[in-house]
Coordinates of N, CA and C in Angstrom, one line a residue:
X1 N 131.9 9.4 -34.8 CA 131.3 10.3 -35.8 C 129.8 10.3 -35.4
X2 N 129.1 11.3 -34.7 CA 127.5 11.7 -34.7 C 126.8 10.8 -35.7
X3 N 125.7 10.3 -35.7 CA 125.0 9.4 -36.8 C 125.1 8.2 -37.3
X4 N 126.6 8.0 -36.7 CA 127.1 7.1 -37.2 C 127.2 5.9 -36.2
X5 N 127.0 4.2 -36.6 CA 127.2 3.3 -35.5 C 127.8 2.6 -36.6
X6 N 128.7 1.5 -35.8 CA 128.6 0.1 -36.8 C 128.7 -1.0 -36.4
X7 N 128.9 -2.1 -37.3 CA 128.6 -3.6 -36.9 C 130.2 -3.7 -36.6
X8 N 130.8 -4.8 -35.8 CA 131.9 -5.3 -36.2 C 131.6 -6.9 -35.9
X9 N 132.6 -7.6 -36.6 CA 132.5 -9.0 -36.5 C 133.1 -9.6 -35.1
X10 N 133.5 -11.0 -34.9 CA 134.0 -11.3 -33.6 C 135.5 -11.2 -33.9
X11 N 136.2 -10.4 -34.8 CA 137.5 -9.9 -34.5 C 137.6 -8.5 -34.0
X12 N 136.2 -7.8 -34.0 CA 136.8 -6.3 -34.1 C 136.6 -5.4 -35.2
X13 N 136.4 -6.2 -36.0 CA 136.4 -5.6 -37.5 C 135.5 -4.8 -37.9
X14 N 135.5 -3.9 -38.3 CA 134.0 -2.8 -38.9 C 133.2 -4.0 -40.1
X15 N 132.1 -3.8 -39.9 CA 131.7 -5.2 -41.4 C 130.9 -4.0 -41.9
X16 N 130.0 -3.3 -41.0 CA 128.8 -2.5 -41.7 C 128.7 -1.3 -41.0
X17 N 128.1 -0.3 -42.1 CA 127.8 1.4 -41.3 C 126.1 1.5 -41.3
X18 N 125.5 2.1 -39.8 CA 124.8 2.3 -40.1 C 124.7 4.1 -39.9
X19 N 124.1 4.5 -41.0 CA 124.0 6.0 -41.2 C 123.0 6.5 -41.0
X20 N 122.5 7.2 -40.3 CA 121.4 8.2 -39.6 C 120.7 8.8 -40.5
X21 N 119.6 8.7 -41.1 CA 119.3 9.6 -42.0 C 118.9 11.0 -41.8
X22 N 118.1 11.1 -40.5 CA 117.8 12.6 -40.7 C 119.0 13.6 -40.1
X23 N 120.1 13.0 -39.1 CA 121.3 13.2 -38.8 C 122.0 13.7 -40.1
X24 N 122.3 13.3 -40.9 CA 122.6 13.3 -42.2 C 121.7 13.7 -43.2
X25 N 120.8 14.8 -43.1 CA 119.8 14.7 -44.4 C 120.7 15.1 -45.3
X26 N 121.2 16.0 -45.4 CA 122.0 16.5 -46.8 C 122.8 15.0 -47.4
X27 N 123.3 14.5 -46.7 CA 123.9 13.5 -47.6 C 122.7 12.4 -48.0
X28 N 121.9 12.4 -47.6 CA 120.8 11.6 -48.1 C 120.1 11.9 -49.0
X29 N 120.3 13.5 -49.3 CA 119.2 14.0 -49.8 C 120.3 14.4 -51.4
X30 N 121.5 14.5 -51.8 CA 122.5 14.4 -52.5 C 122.7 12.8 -53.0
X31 N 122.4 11.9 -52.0 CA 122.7 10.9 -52.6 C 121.1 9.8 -53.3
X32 N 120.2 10.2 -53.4 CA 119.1 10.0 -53.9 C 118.9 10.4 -55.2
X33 N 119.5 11.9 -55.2 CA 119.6 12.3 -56.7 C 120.9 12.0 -57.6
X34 N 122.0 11.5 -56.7 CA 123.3 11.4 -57.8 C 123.9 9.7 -57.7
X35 N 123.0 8.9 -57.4 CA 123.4 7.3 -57.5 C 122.2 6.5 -57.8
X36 N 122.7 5.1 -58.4 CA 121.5 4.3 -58.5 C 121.6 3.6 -57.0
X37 N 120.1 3.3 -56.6 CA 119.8 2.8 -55.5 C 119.3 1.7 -55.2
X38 N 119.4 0.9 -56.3 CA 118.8 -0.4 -56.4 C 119.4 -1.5 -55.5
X39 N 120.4 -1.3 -54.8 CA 121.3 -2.4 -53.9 C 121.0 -1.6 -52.5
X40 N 120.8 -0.4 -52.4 CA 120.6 -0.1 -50.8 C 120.2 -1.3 -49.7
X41 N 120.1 -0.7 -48.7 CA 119.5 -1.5 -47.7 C 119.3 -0.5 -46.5
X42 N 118.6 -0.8 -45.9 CA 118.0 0.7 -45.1 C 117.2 -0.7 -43.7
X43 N 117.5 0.3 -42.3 CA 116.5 0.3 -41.1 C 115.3 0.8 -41.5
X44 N 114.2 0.5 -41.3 CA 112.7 1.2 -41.6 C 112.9 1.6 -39.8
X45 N 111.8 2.2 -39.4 CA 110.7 2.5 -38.1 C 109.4 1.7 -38.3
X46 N 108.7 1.9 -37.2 CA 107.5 0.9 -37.1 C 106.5 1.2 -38.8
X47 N 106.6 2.9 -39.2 CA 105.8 3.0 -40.0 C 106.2 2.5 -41.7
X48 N 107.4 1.9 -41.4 CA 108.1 1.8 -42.5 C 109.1 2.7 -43.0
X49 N 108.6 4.3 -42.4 CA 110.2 4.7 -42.6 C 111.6 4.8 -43.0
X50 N 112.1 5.0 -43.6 CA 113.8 5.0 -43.9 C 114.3 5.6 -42.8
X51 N 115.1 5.0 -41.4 CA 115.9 5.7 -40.7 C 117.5 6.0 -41.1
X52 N 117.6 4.5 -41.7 CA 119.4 4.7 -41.3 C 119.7 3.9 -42.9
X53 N 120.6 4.3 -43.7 CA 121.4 3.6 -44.6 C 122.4 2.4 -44.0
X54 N 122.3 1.4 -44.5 CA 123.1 0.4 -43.8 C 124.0 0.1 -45.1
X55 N 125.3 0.3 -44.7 CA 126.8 0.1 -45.5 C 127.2 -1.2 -45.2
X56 N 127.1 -1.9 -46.5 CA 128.6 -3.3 -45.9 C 129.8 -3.1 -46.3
X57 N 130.6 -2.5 -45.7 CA 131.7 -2.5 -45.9 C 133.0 -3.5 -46.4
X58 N 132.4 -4.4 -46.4 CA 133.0 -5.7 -47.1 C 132.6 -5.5 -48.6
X59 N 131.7 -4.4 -49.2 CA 131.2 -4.4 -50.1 C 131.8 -3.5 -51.3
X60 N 133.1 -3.9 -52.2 CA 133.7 -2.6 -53.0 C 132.5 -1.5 -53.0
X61 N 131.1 -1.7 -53.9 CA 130.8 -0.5 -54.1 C 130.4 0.2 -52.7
X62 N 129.8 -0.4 -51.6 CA 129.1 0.2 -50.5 C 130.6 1.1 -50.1
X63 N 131.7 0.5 -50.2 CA 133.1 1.5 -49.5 C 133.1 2.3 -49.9
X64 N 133.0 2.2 -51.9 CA 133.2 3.6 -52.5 C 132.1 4.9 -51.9
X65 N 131.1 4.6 -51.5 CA 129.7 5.2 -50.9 C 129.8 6.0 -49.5
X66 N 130.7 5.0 -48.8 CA 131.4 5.2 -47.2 C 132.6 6.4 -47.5
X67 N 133.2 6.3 -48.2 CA 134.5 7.0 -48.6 C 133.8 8.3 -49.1
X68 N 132.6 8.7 -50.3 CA 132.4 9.7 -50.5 C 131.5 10.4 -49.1
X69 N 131.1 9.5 -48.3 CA 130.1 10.0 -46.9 C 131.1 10.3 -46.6
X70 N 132.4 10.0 -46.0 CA 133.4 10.9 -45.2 C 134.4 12.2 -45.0
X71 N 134.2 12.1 -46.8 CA 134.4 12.6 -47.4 C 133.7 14.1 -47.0
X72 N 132.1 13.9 -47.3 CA 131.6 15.2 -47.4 C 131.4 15.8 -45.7
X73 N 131.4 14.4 -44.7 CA 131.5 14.6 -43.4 C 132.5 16.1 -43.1
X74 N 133.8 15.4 -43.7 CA 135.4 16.2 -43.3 C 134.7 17.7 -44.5
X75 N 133.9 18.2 -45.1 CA 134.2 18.9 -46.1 C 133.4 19.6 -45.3
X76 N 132.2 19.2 -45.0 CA 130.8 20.0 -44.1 C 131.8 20.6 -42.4
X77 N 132.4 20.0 -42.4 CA 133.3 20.2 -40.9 C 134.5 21.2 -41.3
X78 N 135.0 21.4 -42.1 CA 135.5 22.4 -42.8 C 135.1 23.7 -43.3
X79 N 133.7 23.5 -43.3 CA 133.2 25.0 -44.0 C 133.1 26.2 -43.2
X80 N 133.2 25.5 -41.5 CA 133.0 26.5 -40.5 C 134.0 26.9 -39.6
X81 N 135.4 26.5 -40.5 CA 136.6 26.9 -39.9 C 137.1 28.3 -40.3
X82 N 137.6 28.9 -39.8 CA 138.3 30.4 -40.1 C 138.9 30.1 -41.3
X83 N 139.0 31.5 -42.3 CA 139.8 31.1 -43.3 C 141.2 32.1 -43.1
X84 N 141.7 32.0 -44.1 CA 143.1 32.9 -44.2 C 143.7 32.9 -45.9
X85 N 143.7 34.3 -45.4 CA 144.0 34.6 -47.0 C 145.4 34.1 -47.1
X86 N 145.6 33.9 -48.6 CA 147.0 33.4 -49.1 C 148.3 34.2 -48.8
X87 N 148.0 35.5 -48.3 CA 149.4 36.6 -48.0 C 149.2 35.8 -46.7
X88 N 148.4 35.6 -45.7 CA 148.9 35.6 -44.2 C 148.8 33.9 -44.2
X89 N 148.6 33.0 -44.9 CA 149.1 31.8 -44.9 C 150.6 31.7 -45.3
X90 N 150.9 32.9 -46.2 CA 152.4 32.6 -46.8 C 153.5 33.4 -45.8
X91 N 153.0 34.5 -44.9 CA 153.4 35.2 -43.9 C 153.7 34.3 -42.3
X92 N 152.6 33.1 -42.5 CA 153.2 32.3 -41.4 C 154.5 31.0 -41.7
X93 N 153.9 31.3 -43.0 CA 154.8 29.7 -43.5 C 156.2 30.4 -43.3
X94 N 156.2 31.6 -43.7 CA 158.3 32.7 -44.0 C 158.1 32.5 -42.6
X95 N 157.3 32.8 -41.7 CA 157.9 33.0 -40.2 C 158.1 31.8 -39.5
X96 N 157.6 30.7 -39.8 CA 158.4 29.0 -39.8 C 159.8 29.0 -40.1
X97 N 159.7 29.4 -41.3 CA 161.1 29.1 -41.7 C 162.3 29.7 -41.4
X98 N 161.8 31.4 -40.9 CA 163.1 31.8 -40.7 C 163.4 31.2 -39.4
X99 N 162.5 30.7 -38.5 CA 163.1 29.8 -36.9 C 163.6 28.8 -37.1
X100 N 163.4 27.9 -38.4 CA 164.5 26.7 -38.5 C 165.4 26.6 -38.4

């Protein structure tokens, strides 16, 4: 996933996400206004900066956080797929079926 790195431990295991912020502004910029932020944890730059959100995934709430970022990942990657109207979605589904 673009923006995205993570930690893993010496099994392999994902422990932590680190999330790109300007890679990601919309979800940064969504998630400043709709959660409390008092547990974050963030990469600075030399200036202090916020670059990256850092997720511990060992962390119930940080997962539930990870799960809505993938969320909107898969939703934003979605918006720019062709659509199809409900007759010619239901026009492919009958023509599935009558080949079964």
């Amino acid at each position: 996933m673009q923006g995205v790195q993570f930690l893993v431990n010496g099994s392999g295991d994902r422990t932590s996400a680190l999330i790109d912020l300007k890679t990601h502004a919309e979800f940064w910029v969504t998630l400043q206004t709709g959660t409390n932020s008092s547990s974050w944890k963030f990469l600075t730059d030399a200036q202090g900066q916020k670059i990256a959100l850092v997720l511990d995934l060992t962390d119930e709430e940080d997962q539930e956080l990870w799960e809505d970022f993938c969320d909107g990942v898969a939703i934003a990657a979605a918006a720019h797929e062709p659509r199809l109207s409900w007759d010619a979605a239901k026009a492919d589904l009958d023509s599935v079926a009558t080949r079964v």
